[in-house]
Tab-separated table of C-alpha atoms in Angstrom:
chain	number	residue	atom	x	y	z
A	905	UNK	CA	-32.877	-35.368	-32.797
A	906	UNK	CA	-32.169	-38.944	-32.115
A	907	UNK	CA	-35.231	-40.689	-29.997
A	908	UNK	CA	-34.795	-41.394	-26.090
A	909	UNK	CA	-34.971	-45.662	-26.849
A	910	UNK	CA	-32.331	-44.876	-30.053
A	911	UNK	CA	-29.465	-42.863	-27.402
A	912	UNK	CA	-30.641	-46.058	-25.402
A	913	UNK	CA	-29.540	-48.372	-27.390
A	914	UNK	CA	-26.660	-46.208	-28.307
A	915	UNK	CA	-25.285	-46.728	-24.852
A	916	UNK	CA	-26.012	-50.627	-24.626
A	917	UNK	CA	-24.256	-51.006	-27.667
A	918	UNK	CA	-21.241	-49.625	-26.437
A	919	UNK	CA	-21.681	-51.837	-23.068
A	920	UNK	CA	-21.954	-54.628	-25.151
A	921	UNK	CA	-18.238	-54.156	-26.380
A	922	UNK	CA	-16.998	-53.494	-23.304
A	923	UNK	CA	-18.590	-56.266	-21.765
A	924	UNK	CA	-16.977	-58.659	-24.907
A	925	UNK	CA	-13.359	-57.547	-23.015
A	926	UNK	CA	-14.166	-60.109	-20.591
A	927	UNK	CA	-14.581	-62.909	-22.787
A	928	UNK	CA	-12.316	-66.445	-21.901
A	929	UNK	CA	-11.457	-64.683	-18.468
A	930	UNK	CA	-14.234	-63.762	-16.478
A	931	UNK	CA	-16.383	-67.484	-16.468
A	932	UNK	CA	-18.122	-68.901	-15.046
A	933	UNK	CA	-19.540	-65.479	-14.507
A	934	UNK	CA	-21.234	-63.491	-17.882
A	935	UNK	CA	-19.096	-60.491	-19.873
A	936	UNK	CA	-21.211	-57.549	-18.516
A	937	UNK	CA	-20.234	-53.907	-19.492
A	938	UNK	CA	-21.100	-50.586	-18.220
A	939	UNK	CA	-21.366	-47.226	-19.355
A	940	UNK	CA	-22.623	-44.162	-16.971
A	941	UNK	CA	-24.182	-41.065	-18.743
A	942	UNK	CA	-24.774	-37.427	-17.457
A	943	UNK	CA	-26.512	-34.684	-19.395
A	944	UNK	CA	-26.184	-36.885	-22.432
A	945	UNK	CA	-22.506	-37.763	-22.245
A	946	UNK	CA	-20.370	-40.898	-20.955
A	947	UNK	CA	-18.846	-39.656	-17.668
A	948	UNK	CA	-16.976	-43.319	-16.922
A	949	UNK	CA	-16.955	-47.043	-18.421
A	950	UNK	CA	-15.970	-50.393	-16.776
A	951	UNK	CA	-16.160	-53.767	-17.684
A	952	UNK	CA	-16.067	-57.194	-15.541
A	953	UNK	CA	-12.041	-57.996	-16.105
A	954	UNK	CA	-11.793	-61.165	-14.559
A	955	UNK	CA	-13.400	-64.120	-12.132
A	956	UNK	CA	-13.582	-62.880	-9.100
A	957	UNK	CA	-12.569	-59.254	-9.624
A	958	UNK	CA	-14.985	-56.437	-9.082
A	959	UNK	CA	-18.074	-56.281	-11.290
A	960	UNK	CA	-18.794	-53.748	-14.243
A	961	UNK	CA	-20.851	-51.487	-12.374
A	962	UNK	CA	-18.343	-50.610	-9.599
A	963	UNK	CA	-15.525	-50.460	-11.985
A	964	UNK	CA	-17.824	-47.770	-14.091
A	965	UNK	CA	-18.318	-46.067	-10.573
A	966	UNK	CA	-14.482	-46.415	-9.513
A	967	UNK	CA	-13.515	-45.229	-12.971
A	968	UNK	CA	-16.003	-41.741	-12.846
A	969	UNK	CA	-13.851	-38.728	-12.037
A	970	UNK	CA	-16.740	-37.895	-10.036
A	971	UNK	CA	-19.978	-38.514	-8.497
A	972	UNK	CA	-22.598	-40.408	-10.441
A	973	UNK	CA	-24.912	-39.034	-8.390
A	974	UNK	CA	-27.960	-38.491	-10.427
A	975	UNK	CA	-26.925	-40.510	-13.389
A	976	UNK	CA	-27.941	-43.034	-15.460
A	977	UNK	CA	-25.992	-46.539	-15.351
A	978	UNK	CA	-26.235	-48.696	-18.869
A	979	UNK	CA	-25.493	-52.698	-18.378
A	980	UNK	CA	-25.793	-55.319	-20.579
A	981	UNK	CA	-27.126	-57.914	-17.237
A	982	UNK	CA	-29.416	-57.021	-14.304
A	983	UNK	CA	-27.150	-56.108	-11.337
A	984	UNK	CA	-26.812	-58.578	-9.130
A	985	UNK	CA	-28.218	-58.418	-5.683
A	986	UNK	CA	-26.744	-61.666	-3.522
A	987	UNK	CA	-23.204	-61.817	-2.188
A	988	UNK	CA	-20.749	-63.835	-4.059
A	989	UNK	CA	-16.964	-63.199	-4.015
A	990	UNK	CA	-17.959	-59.495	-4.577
A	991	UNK	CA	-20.643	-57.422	-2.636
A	992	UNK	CA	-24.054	-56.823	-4.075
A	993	UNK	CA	-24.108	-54.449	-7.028
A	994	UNK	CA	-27.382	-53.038	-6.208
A	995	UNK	CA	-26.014	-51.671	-2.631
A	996	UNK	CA	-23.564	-49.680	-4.745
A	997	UNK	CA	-26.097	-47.584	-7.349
A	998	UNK	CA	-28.607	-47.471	-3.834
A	999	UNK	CA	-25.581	-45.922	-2.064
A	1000	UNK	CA	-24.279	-43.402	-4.826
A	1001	UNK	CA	-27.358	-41.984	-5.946
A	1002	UNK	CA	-27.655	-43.348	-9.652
A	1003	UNK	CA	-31.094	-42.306	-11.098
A	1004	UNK	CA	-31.606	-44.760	-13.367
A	1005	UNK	CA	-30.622	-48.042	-14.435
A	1006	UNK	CA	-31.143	-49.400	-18.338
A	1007	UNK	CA	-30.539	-53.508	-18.363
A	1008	UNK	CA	-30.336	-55.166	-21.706
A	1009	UNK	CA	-31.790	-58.562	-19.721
A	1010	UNK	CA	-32.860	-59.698	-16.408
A	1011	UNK	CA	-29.932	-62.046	-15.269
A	1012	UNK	CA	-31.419	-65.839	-15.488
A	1013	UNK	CA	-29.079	-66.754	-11.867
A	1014	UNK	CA	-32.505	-67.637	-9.719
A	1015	UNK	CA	-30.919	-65.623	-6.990
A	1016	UNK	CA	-31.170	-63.095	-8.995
A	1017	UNK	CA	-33.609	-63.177	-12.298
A	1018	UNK	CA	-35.574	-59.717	-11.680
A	1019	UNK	CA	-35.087	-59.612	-7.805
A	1020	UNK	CA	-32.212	-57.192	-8.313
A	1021	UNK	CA	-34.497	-54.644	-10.726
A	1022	UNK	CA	-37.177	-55.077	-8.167
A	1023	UNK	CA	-34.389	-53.871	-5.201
A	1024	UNK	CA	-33.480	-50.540	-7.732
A	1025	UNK	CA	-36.938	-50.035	-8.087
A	1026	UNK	CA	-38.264	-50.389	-4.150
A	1027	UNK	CA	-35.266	-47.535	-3.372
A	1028	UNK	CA	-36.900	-45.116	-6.086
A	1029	UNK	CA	-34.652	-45.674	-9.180
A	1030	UNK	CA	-36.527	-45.892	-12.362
A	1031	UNK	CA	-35.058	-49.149	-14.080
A	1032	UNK	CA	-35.564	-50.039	-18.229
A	1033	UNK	CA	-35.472	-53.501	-19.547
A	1034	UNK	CA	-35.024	-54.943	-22.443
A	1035	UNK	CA	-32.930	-52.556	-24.226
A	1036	UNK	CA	-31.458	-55.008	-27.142
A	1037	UNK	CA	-32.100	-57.733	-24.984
A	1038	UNK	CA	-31.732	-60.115	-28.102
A	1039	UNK	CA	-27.979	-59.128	-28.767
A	1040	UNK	CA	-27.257	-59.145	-24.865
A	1041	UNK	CA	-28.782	-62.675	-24.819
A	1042	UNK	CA	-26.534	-64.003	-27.323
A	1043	UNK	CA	-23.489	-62.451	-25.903
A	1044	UNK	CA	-23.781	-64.486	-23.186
A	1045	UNK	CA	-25.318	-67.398	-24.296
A	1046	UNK	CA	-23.244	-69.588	-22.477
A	1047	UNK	CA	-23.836	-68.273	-19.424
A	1048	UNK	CA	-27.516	-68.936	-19.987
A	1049	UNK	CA	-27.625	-72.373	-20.873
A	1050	UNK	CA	-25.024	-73.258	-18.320
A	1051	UNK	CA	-27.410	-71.531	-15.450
A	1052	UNK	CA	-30.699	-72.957	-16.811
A	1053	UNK	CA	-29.141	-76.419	-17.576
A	1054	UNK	CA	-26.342	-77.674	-15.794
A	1055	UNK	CA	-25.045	-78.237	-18.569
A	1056	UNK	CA	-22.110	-77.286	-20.012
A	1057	UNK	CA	-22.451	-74.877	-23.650
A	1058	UNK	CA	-20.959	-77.797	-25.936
A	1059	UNK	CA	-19.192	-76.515	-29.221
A	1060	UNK	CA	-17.551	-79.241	-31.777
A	1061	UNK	CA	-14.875	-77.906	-33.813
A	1062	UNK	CA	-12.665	-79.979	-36.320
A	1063	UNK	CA	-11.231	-79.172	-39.933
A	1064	UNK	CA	-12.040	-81.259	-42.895
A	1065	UNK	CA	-11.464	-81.386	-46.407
A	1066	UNK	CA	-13.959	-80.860	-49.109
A	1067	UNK	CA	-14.987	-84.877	-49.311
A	1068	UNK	CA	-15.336	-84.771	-45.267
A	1069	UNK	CA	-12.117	-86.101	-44.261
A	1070	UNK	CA	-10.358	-84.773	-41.101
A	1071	UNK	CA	-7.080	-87.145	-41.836
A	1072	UNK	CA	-5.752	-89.164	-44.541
A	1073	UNK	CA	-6.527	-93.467	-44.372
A	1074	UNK	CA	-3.151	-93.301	-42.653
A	1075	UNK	CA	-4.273	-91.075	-39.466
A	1076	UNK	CA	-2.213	-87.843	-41.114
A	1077	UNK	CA	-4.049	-84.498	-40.394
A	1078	UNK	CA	-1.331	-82.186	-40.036
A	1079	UNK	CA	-2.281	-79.557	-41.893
A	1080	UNK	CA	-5.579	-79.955	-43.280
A	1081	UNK	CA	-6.235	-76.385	-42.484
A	1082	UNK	CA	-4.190	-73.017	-43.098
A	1083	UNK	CA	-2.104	-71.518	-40.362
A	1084	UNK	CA	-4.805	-68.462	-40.037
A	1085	UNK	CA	-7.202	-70.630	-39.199
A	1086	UNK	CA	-4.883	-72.566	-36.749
A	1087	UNK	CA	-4.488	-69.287	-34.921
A	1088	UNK	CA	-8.499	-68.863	-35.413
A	1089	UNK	CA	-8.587	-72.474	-33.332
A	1090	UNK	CA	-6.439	-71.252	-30.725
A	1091	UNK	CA	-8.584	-68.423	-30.195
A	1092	UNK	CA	-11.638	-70.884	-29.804
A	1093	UNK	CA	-9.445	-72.791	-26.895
A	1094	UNK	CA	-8.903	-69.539	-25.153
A	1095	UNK	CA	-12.886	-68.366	-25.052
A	1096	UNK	CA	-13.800	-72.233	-23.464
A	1097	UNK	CA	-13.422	-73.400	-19.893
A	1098	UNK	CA	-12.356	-77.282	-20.958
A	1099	UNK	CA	-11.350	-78.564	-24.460
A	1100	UNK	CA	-12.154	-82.076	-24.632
A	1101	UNK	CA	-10.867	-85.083	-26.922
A	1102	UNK	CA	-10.950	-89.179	-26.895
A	1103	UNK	CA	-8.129	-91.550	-26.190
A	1104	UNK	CA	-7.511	-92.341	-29.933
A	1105	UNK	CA	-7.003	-88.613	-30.571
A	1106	UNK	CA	-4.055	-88.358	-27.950
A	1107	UNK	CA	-2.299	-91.987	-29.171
A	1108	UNK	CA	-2.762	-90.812	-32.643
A	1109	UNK	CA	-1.399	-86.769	-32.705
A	1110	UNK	CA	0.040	-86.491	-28.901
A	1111	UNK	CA	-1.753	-83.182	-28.828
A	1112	UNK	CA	-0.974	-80.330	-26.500
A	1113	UNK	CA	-4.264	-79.031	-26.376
A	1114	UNK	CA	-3.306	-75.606	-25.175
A	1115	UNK	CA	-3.417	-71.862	-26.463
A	1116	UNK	CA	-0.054	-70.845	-27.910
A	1117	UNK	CA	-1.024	-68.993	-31.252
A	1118	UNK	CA	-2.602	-66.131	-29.398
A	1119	UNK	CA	-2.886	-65.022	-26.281
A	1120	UNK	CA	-5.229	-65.839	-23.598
A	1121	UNK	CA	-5.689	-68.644	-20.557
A	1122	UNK	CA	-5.098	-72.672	-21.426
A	1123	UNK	CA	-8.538	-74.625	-20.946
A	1124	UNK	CA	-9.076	-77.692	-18.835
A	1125	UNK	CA	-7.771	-80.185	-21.001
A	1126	UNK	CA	-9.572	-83.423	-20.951
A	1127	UNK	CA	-9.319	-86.676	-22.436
A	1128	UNK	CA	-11.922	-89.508	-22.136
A	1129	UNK	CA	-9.682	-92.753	-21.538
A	1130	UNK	CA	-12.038	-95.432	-19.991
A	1131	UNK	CA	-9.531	-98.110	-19.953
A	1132	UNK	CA	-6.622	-96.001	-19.040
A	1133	UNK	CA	-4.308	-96.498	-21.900
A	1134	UNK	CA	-2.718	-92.610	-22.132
A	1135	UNK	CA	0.589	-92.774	-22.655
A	1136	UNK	CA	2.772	-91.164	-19.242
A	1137	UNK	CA	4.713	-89.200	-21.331
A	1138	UNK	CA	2.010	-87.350	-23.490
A	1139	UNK	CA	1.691	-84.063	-24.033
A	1140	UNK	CA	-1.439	-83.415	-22.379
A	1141	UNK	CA	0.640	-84.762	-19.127
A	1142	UNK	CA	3.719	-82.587	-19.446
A	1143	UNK	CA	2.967	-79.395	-20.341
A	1144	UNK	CA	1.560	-76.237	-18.765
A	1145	UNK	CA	-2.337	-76.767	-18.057
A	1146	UNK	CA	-4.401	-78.734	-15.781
A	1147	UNK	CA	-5.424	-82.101	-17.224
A	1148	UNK	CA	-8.723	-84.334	-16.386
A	1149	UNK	CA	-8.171	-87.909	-17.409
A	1150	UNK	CA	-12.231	-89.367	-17.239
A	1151	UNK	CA	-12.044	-93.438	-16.743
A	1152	UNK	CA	-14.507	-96.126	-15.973
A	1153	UNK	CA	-12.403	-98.350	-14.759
A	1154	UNK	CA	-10.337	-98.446	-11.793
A	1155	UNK	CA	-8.518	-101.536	-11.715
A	1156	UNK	CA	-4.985	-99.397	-12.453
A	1157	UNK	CA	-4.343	-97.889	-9.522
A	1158	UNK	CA	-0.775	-97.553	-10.114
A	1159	UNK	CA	-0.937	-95.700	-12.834
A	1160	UNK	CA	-3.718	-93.837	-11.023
A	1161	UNK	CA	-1.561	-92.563	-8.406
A	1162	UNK	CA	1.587	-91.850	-11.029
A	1163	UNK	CA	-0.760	-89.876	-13.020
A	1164	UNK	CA	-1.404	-87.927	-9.288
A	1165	UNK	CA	2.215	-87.615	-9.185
A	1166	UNK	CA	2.299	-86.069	-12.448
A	1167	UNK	CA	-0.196	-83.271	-11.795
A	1168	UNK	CA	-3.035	-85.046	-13.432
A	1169	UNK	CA	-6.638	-85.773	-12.031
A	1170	UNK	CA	-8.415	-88.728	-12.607
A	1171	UNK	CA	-12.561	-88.787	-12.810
A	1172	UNK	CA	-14.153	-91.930	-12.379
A	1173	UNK	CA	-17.381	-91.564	-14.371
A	1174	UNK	CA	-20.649	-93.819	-15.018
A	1175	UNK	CA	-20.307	-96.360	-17.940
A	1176	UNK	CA	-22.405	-96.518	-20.658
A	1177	UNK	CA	-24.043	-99.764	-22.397
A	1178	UNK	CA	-21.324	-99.628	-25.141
A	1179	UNK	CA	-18.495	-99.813	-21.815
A	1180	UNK	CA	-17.531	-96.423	-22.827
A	1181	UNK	CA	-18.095	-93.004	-20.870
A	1182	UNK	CA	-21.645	-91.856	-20.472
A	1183	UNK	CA	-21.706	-88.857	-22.069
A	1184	UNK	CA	-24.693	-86.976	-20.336
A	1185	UNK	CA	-23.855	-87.757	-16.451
A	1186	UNK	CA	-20.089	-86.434	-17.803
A	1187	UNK	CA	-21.684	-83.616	-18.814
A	1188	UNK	CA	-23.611	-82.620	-15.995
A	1189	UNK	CA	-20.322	-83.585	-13.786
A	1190	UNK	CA	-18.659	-81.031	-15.750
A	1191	UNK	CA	-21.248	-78.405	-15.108
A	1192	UNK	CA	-21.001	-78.898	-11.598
A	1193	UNK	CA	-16.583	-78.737	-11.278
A	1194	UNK	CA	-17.521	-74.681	-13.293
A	1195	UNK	CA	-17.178	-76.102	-16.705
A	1196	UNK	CA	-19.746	-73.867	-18.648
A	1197	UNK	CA	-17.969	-74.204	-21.940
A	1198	UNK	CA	-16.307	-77.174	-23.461
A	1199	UNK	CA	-14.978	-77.491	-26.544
A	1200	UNK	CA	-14.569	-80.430	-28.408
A	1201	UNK	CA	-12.104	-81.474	-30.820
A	1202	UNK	CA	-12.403	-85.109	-32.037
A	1203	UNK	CA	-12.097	-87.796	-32.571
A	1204	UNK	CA	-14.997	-88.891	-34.379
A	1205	UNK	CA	-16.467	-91.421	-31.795
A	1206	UNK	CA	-16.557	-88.913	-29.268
A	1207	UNK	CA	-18.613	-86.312	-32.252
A	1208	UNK	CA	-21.037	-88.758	-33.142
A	1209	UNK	CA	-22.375	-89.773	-29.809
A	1210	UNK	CA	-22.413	-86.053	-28.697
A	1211	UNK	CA	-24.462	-85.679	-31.803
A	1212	UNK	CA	-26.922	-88.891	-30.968
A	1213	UNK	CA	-27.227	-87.710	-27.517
A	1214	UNK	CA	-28.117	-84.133	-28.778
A	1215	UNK	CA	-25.576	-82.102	-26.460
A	1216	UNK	CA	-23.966	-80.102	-28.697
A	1217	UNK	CA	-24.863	-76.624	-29.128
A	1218	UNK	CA	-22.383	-75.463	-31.583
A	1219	UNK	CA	-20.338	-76.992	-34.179
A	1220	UNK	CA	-17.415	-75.208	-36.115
A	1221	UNK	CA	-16.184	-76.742	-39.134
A	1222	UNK	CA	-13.412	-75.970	-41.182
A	1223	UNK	CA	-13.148	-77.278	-44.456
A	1224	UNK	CA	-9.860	-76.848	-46.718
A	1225	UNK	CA	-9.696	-76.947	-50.764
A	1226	UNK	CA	-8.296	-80.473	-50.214
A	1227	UNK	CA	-9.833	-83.663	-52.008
A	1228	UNK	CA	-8.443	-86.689	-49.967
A	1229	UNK	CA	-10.710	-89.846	-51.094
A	1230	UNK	CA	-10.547	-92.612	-48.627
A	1231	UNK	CA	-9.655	-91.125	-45.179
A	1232	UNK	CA	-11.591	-90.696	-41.968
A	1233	UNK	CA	-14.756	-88.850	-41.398
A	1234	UNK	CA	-15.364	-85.939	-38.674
A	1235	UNK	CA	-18.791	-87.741	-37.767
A	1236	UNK	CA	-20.006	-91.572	-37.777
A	1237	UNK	CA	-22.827	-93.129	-38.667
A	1238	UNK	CA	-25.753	-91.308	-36.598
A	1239	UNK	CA	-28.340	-93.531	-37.809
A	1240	UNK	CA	-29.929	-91.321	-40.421
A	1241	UNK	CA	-31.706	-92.919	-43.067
A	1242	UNK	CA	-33.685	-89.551	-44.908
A	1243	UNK	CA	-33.334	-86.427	-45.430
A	1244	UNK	CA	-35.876	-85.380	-43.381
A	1245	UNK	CA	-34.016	-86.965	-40.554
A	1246	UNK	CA	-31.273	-84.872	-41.098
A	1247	UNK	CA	-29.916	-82.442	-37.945
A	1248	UNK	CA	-30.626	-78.752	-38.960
A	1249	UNK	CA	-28.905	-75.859	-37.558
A	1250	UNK	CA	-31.172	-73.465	-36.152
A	1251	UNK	CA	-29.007	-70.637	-37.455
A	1252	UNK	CA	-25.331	-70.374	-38.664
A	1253	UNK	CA	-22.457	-68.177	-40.282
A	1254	UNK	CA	-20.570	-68.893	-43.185
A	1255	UNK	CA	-16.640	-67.324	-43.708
A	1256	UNK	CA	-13.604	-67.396	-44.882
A	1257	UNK	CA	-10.004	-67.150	-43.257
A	1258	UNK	CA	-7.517	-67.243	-45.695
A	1259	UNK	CA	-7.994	-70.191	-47.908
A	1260	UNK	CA	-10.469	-71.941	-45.752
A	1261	UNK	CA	-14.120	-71.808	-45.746
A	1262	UNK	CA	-15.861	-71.978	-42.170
A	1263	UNK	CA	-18.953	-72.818	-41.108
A	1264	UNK	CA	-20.505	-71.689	-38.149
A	1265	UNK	CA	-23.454	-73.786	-37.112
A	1266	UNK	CA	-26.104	-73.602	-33.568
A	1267	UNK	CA	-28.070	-76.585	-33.321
């Protein structure tokens, strides 16, 4: 017979792939899943769908064919216990009589963070924590560092060849990598709040920097252009999507106001010593407009000072079976000089899609 903490984790595992539905639709809040068990069997499931849409618990309750009244409720994140666009979570288990609640972690939000286990607890219902708290954390890793950082969760993706180049000596990138792991890409845009590139990228590829391969929502597209020079007809401007130009300069105002007209927002943000955007007040900017997730995708300037300036969290890179010789590099000169210098990954993957080997690196 299978132990009480196994059938525990049992049922967080299974909220833990219901909670993954709700990944690229429900942020700035987590993916949180949750099963409700009777007598040893699942009676109803939910999962948080989308931002601002009920949470996982009262789905689970809405969803049970009826009353959870002396149940036990499985959830990957502590309920919460403040109002937000949704009522407090805890008020619904307190009203319907759930038993007992199992929490993979305590939910780091300081208005909640073990206030809303405390509140099950005070109104008699036995609550367990830490029931694979490790794989909850990393689920929603994200959501963590954006809450205890204000920062956004930065991840750096770009394709390369085997020597390290992401486009010939001429500027020509299209196609270093193969069309599954184009559609791979696409999936990466649709999981982030913002994708993010530099001025040179859009003059150089006219990108469209939207989802189109696979389904799912278009980021924030944004394109750091301190001198205004973006093109009005670019692709970034006409198609579907909302679009953050970020300047330091506002001696254009004409252009300023037809980029308005166009649908476009402009950010003035602080300049750095090198008269270029200052990466870290950007960042914590970002944070602040709900950006929890950015993704980056070139061009190399942009890399290498994200690098130097140690905000990126994750970096995906895709290299092809392509030897290019001269050509540009993914990432400048970051003023390494040894080995022992040398940025290590804390952990990292290592796959393949199709013909393409892909690394997947946390820093």
């Amino acid at each position: 017979m299978a132990s009480v903490r196994t059938k525990d984790e049992q049922y967080m595992k299974r909220a833990l792939r219901l909670a993954r539905r709700g990944m690229g639709k429900v942020s700035p809040n987590p993916m949180v899943g949750a099963v409700i068990v009777r007598a040893g069997k699942i009676i109803a499931e939910g999962w948080h769908r989308k931002f601002g849409a009920d949470h996982a618990e009262i789905n689970a309750i809405k969803r049970a064919s009826g009353s959870v009244r002396g149940a036990t409720m499985y959830v990957n994140l502590e309920p919460c216990c403040h109002q937000g666009k949704t009522p407090p979570c805890v008020d619904a288990l307190i009203e319907r009589g759930v038993k007992q609640v199992v929490i993979g972690t305590l939910d780091p939000n300081p208005l909640v963070n073990g206030k809303g286990a405390q509140i099950l607890r005070d109104h008699g219902i036995e609550v367990i924590e830490g029931v694979l708290e490790q794989e909850a954390r990393l689920l929603n890793e994200v959501y963590f560092y954006h809450t205890q950082t204000g920062l956004p969760f930065v991840t750096v993706k770009y394709a390369q060849s085997l020597d390290g180049r992401i486009a010939t000596s001429r500027g020509d990138s299209h196609w270093i990598s193969s069309e599954p792991s184009r559609k791979f890409a696409h999936r990466l845009r649709a999981q982030h709040d913002a994708i993010m590139v530099g001025i040179g990228t859009v003059l150089a590829d006219d990108p469209q920097l939207t989802v189109r391969l696979v389904k799912g929502r278009n980021p924030l597209r944004i394109c750091l252009d301190s001198t205004l020079r973006i093109p009005l007809n670019a692709q970034i401007l006409r198609d579907d999507g909302e679009t953050l130009i970020v300047i330091t300069e506002t001696n254009a105002l004409k252009k300023i106001e037809t980029l308005h007209k166009q649908g476009a927002e402009v950010l003035i943000a602080q300049k750095g010593q090198d008269g270029r955007v200052e990466l870290k007040s950007l960042m914590k900017q970002l944070a602040e407009r709900g950006v929890s997730s950015l993704l980056v995708e070139g061009g190399k300037e942009i890399i290498t000072s994200l690098l130097k300036d140690s905000l990126v969290n994750r970096m995906v890179v895709i290299a092809a079976p392509l030897i290019l010789g001269k050509g540009i590099e993914g990432i400048g000169d970051l003023g390494i000089t040894d080995l022992e210098g040398a940025i290590k990954p804390s952990s990292y993957k290592v796959s393949r899609i199709a013909e393409d080997v892909v690394f997947d690196l946390k820093l």
